[in-house]
Amino acid sequence: MDSSGSNGYFHILLGSLTAILLPLASILQCGIRRKTQTPTTTTVTTESADIKQGEPHKSYKEKQNEGKEEKKEEISKKKEQTSEIKKKKEEVIKTKEEKSKKEIISAKKEVKKAKSSKKDEGEGKDSKKESQTQSVKVIKQGKSEEKTKKEERSEEDEDEEGDDEKDEKE
């Protein structure tokens, strides 16, 4: 019984091993077949897949060159935009300068008219000082306000000194 019992276990063990090993062998054979296939078939399939999608097959260098061309186009567009912005800024500055020049010229004309009308009235030296302060104010409009304020203060101080001298004479 011992010998016949061990034979039964042996057959069961052998049957289970074959049941496990046969599928493994077929899997290994498929893997070996795949490795031995020629690579031309795979490239043909990828090319045909690219053509089906509507994109022609491109080499790696061509793809890199396309990226560089796109970057160059973007850079050129940015340069054009910055040059347009600079031109617009220059135009704005020119128009502002022209306007300020026109304002200064018109203010000078008004000052001259005021001088001539005050001379006709006979006010004399006081009218000259006032017209000078007006012309200084007009000319300094384009410049900083602090300078005009300082000049006005100094002129007022001079006027006060002149008034003090007149009072002393009287």
mmCIF file of C-alpha atoms in Angstrom:
data_model
loop_
_atom_site.group_PDB
_atom_site.id
_atom_site.type_symbol
_atom_site.label_atom_id
_atom_site.label_comp_id
_atom_site.label_asym_id
_atom_site.label_seq_id
_atom_site.Cartn_x
_atom_site.Cartn_y
_atom_site.Cartn_z
ATOM 1 C CA MET A 1 0.000 0.000 0.000
ATOM 2 C CA ASP A 2 2.838 2.265 0.672
ATOM 3 C CA SER A 3 4.267 1.825 -2.764
ATOM 4 C CA SER A 4 0.946 2.203 -4.559
ATOM 5 C CA GLY A 5 0.064 5.255 -2.465
ATOM 6 C CA SER A 6 3.269 7.016 -3.321
ATOM 7 C CA ASN A 7 2.664 6.306 -7.008
ATOM 8 C CA GLY A 8 -0.691 8.040 -6.782
ATOM 9 C CA TYR A 9 0.836 11.135 -5.275
ATOM 10 C CA PHE A 10 3.522 11.092 -7.899
ATOM 11 C CA HIS A 11 0.967 11.068 -10.737
ATOM 12 C CA ILE A 12 -0.976 13.901 -9.142
ATOM 13 C CA LEU A 13 2.186 15.907 -8.665
ATOM 14 C CA LEU A 14 3.317 15.253 -12.231
ATOM 15 C CA GLY A 15 -0.085 16.212 -13.637
ATOM 16 C CA SER A 16 -0.192 19.479 -11.724
ATOM 17 C CA LEU A 17 3.351 20.368 -12.821
ATOM 18 C CA THR A 18 2.507 19.793 -16.461
ATOM 19 C CA ALA A 19 -0.652 21.862 -16.086
ATOM 20 C CA ILE A 20 1.472 24.748 -14.807
ATOM 21 C CA LEU A 21 4.482 24.340 -17.100
ATOM 22 C CA LEU A 22 2.650 24.025 -20.434
ATOM 23 C CA PRO A 23 1.100 27.538 -20.341
ATOM 24 C CA LEU A 24 4.434 28.949 -19.182
ATOM 25 C CA ALA A 25 6.216 27.327 -22.101
ATOM 26 C CA SER A 26 3.735 28.758 -24.606
ATOM 27 C CA ILE A 27 4.139 32.232 -23.075
ATOM 28 C CA LEU A 28 7.922 31.954 -23.328
ATOM 29 C CA GLN A 29 7.701 30.854 -26.955
ATOM 30 C CA CYS A 30 5.552 33.896 -27.828
ATOM 31 C CA GLY A 31 8.068 36.200 -26.180
ATOM 32 C CA ILE A 32 10.941 34.658 -28.105
ATOM 33 C CA ARG A 33 9.036 35.000 -31.384
ATOM 34 C CA ARG A 34 8.363 38.690 -30.747
ATOM 35 C CA LYS A 35 12.044 39.385 -30.082
ATOM 36 C CA THR A 36 13.143 37.674 -33.277
ATOM 37 C CA GLN A 37 10.756 39.596 -35.547
ATOM 38 C CA THR A 38 12.302 42.165 -37.904
ATOM 39 C CA PRO A 39 12.052 45.810 -36.844
ATOM 40 C CA THR A 40 10.989 46.934 -40.351
ATOM 41 C CA THR A 41 7.483 45.718 -39.732
ATOM 42 C CA THR A 42 7.149 47.935 -36.672
ATOM 43 C CA THR A 43 8.387 51.040 -38.507
ATOM 44 C CA VAL A 44 6.034 50.364 -41.376
ATOM 45 C CA THR A 45 3.120 50.169 -38.982
ATOM 46 C CA THR A 46 4.066 53.432 -37.258
ATOM 47 C CA GLU A 47 4.465 55.212 -40.596
ATOM 48 C CA SER A 48 1.115 53.961 -41.767
ATOM 49 C CA ALA A 49 -0.434 55.061 -38.469
ATOM 50 C CA ASP A 50 1.045 58.552 -38.922
ATOM 51 C CA ILE A 51 -0.299 58.764 -42.454
ATOM 52 C CA LYS A 52 -3.737 57.659 -41.321
ATOM 53 C CA GLN A 53 -3.826 60.470 -38.771
ATOM 54 C CA GLY A 54 -3.070 62.986 -41.494
ATOM 55 C CA GLU A 55 0.447 63.855 -40.373
ATOM 56 C CA PRO A 56 3.362 62.861 -42.579
ATOM 57 C CA HIS A 57 6.220 61.063 -40.918
ATOM 58 C CA LYS A 58 8.838 63.579 -39.748
ATOM 59 C CA SER A 59 12.317 63.012 -38.509
ATOM 60 C CA TYR A 60 13.509 64.163 -35.121
ATOM 61 C CA LYS A 61 15.583 66.997 -36.591
ATOM 62 C CA GLU A 62 12.629 68.322 -38.585
ATOM 63 C CA LYS A 63 10.528 68.425 -35.441
ATOM 64 C CA GLN A 64 13.274 70.336 -33.610
ATOM 65 C CA ASN A 65 13.595 72.816 -36.471
ATOM 66 C CA GLU A 66 9.844 73.461 -36.396
ATOM 67 C CA GLY A 67 10.060 74.361 -32.727
ATOM 68 C CA LYS A 68 12.928 76.763 -33.416
ATOM 69 C CA GLU A 69 11.060 78.425 -36.282
ATOM 70 C CA GLU A 70 8.007 78.965 -34.094
ATOM 71 C CA LYS A 71 10.156 80.527 -31.373
ATOM 72 C CA LYS A 72 11.808 82.811 -33.933
ATOM 73 C CA GLU A 73 8.380 83.908 -35.186
ATOM 74 C CA GLU A 74 7.228 84.652 -31.632
ATOM 75 C CA ILE A 75 10.370 86.670 -30.940
ATOM 76 C CA SER A 76 9.950 88.669 -34.144
ATOM 77 C CA LYS A 77 6.314 89.407 -33.258
ATOM 78 C CA LYS A 78 7.346 90.626 -29.805
ATOM 79 C CA LYS A 79 10.031 92.855 -31.337
ATOM 80 C CA GLU A 80 7.481 94.347 -33.728
ATOM 81 C CA GLN A 81 5.096 95.019 -30.855
ATOM 82 C CA THR A 82 7.774 96.730 -28.780
ATOM 83 C CA SER A 83 8.852 98.872 -31.732
ATOM 84 C CA GLU A 84 5.220 99.914 -32.306
ATOM 85 C CA ILE A 85 4.871 100.827 -28.630
ATOM 86 C CA LYS A 86 8.061 102.901 -28.776
ATOM 87 C CA LYS A 87 6.796 104.727 -31.871
ATOM 88 C CA LYS A 88 3.499 105.513 -30.159
ATOM 89 C CA LYS A 89 5.294 106.823 -27.067
ATOM 90 C CA GLU A 90 7.513 109.046 -29.226
ATOM 91 C CA GLU A 91 4.456 110.411 -31.048
ATOM 92 C CA VAL A 92 2.737 111.193 -27.744
ATOM 93 C CA ILE A 93 5.840 112.972 -26.461
ATOM 94 C CA LYS A 94 6.125 114.996 -29.679
ATOM 95 C CA THR A 95 2.488 116.069 -29.536
ATOM 96 C CA LYS A 96 2.854 117.093 -25.885
ATOM 97 C CA GLU A 97 5.954 119.137 -26.713
ATOM 98 C CA GLU A 98 4.185 120.814 -29.633
ATOM 99 C CA LYS A 99 1.201 121.668 -27.443
ATOM 100 C CA SER A 100 3.410 123.117 -24.732
ATOM 101 C CA LYS A 101 5.325 125.182 -27.318
ATOM 102 C CA LYS A 102 2.061 126.517 -28.734
ATOM 103 C CA GLU A 103 0.847 127.393 -25.238
ATOM 104 C CA ILE A 104 4.102 129.206 -24.471
ATOM 105 C CA ILE A 105 3.933 131.159 -27.725
ATOM 106 C CA SER A 106 0.314 132.149 -27.145
ATOM 107 C CA ALA A 107 1.115 133.156 -23.562
ATOM 108 C CA LYS A 108 4.024 135.300 -24.772
ATOM 109 C CA LYS A 109 1.708 137.015 -27.236
ATOM 110 C CA GLU A 110 -0.773 137.711 -24.458
ATOM 111 C CA VAL A 111 2.011 139.123 -22.299
ATOM 112 C CA LYS A 112 3.130 141.396 -25.127
ATOM 113 C CA LYS A 113 -0.436 142.594 -25.599
ATOM 114 C CA ALA A 114 -0.717 143.223 -21.886
ATOM 115 C CA LYS A 115 2.554 145.166 -21.904
ATOM 116 C CA SER A 116 1.458 147.338 -24.779
ATOM 117 C CA SER A 117 -1.935 148.032 -23.207
ATOM 118 C CA LYS A 118 -0.392 148.870 -19.826
ATOM 119 C CA LYS A 119 2.173 151.156 -21.425
ATOM 120 C CA ASP A 120 -0.696 152.981 -23.058
ATOM 121 C CA GLU A 121 -2.297 153.414 -19.650
ATOM 122 C CA GLY A 122 0.970 154.775 -18.265
ATOM 123 C CA GLU A 123 1.656 152.441 -15.372
ATOM 124 C CA GLY A 124 5.377 152.204 -16.167
ATOM 125 C CA LYS A 125 7.787 150.061 -14.082
ATOM 126 C CA ASP A 126 5.155 148.112 -12.146
ATOM 127 C CA SER A 127 3.607 146.830 -15.357
ATOM 128 C CA LYS A 128 7.007 145.634 -16.581
ATOM 129 C CA LYS A 129 7.571 143.598 -13.418
ATOM 130 C CA GLU A 130 4.116 142.064 -13.623
ATOM 131 C CA SER A 131 4.560 141.162 -17.265
ATOM 132 C CA GLN A 132 7.946 139.625 -16.485
ATOM 133 C CA THR A 133 6.452 137.490 -13.740
ATOM 134 C CA GLN A 134 3.674 136.420 -16.097
ATOM 135 C CA SER A 135 6.169 135.475 -18.791
ATOM 136 C CA VAL A 136 8.259 133.562 -16.252
ATOM 137 C CA LYS A 137 5.161 131.697 -15.115
ATOM 138 C CA VAL A 138 4.226 130.819 -18.688
ATOM 139 C CA ILE A 139 7.711 129.675 -19.626
ATOM 140 C CA LYS A 140 8.040 127.566 -16.507
ATOM 141 C CA GLN A 141 4.764 125.704 -17.092
ATOM 142 C CA GLY A 142 6.596 122.939 -18.898
ATOM 143 C CA LYS A 143 9.150 122.703 -16.081
ATOM 144 C CA SER A 144 8.699 121.796 -12.441
ATOM 145 C CA GLU A 145 6.384 123.882 -10.260
ATOM 146 C CA GLU A 146 8.911 124.174 -7.451
ATOM 147 C CA LYS A 147 11.196 126.357 -9.542
ATOM 148 C CA THR A 148 8.368 128.733 -10.437
ATOM 149 C CA LYS A 149 7.339 129.028 -6.798
ATOM 150 C CA LYS A 150 10.906 129.836 -5.751
ATOM 151 C CA GLU A 151 11.210 132.470 -8.468
ATOM 152 C CA GLU A 152 7.882 134.033 -7.496
ATOM 153 C CA ARG A 153 9.001 134.218 -3.878
ATOM 154 C CA SER A 154 12.288 135.835 -4.815
ATOM 155 C CA GLU A 155 10.452 138.356 -7.021
ATOM 156 C CA GLU A 156 8.019 139.120 -4.197
ATOM 157 C CA ASP A 157 10.968 139.685 -1.868
ATOM 158 C CA GLU A 158 12.475 142.071 -4.421
ATOM 159 C CA ASP A 159 9.142 143.894 -4.725
ATOM 160 C CA GLU A 160 8.940 144.225 -0.938
ATOM 161 C CA GLU A 161 12.504 145.588 -0.802
ATOM 162 C CA GLY A 162 11.589 148.088 -3.507
ATOM 163 C CA ASP A 163 8.494 149.130 -1.514
ATOM 164 C CA ASP A 164 10.623 149.527 1.639
ATOM 165 C CA GLU A 165 13.041 151.810 -0.227
ATOM 166 C CA LYS A 166 10.107 153.948 -1.481
ATOM 167 C CA ASP A 167 8.740 154.220 2.049
ATOM 168 C CA GLU A 168 12.156 155.352 3.347
ATOM 169 C CA LYS A 169 12.384 158.036 0.654
ATOM 170 C CA GLU A 170 8.957 159.377 1.561
#
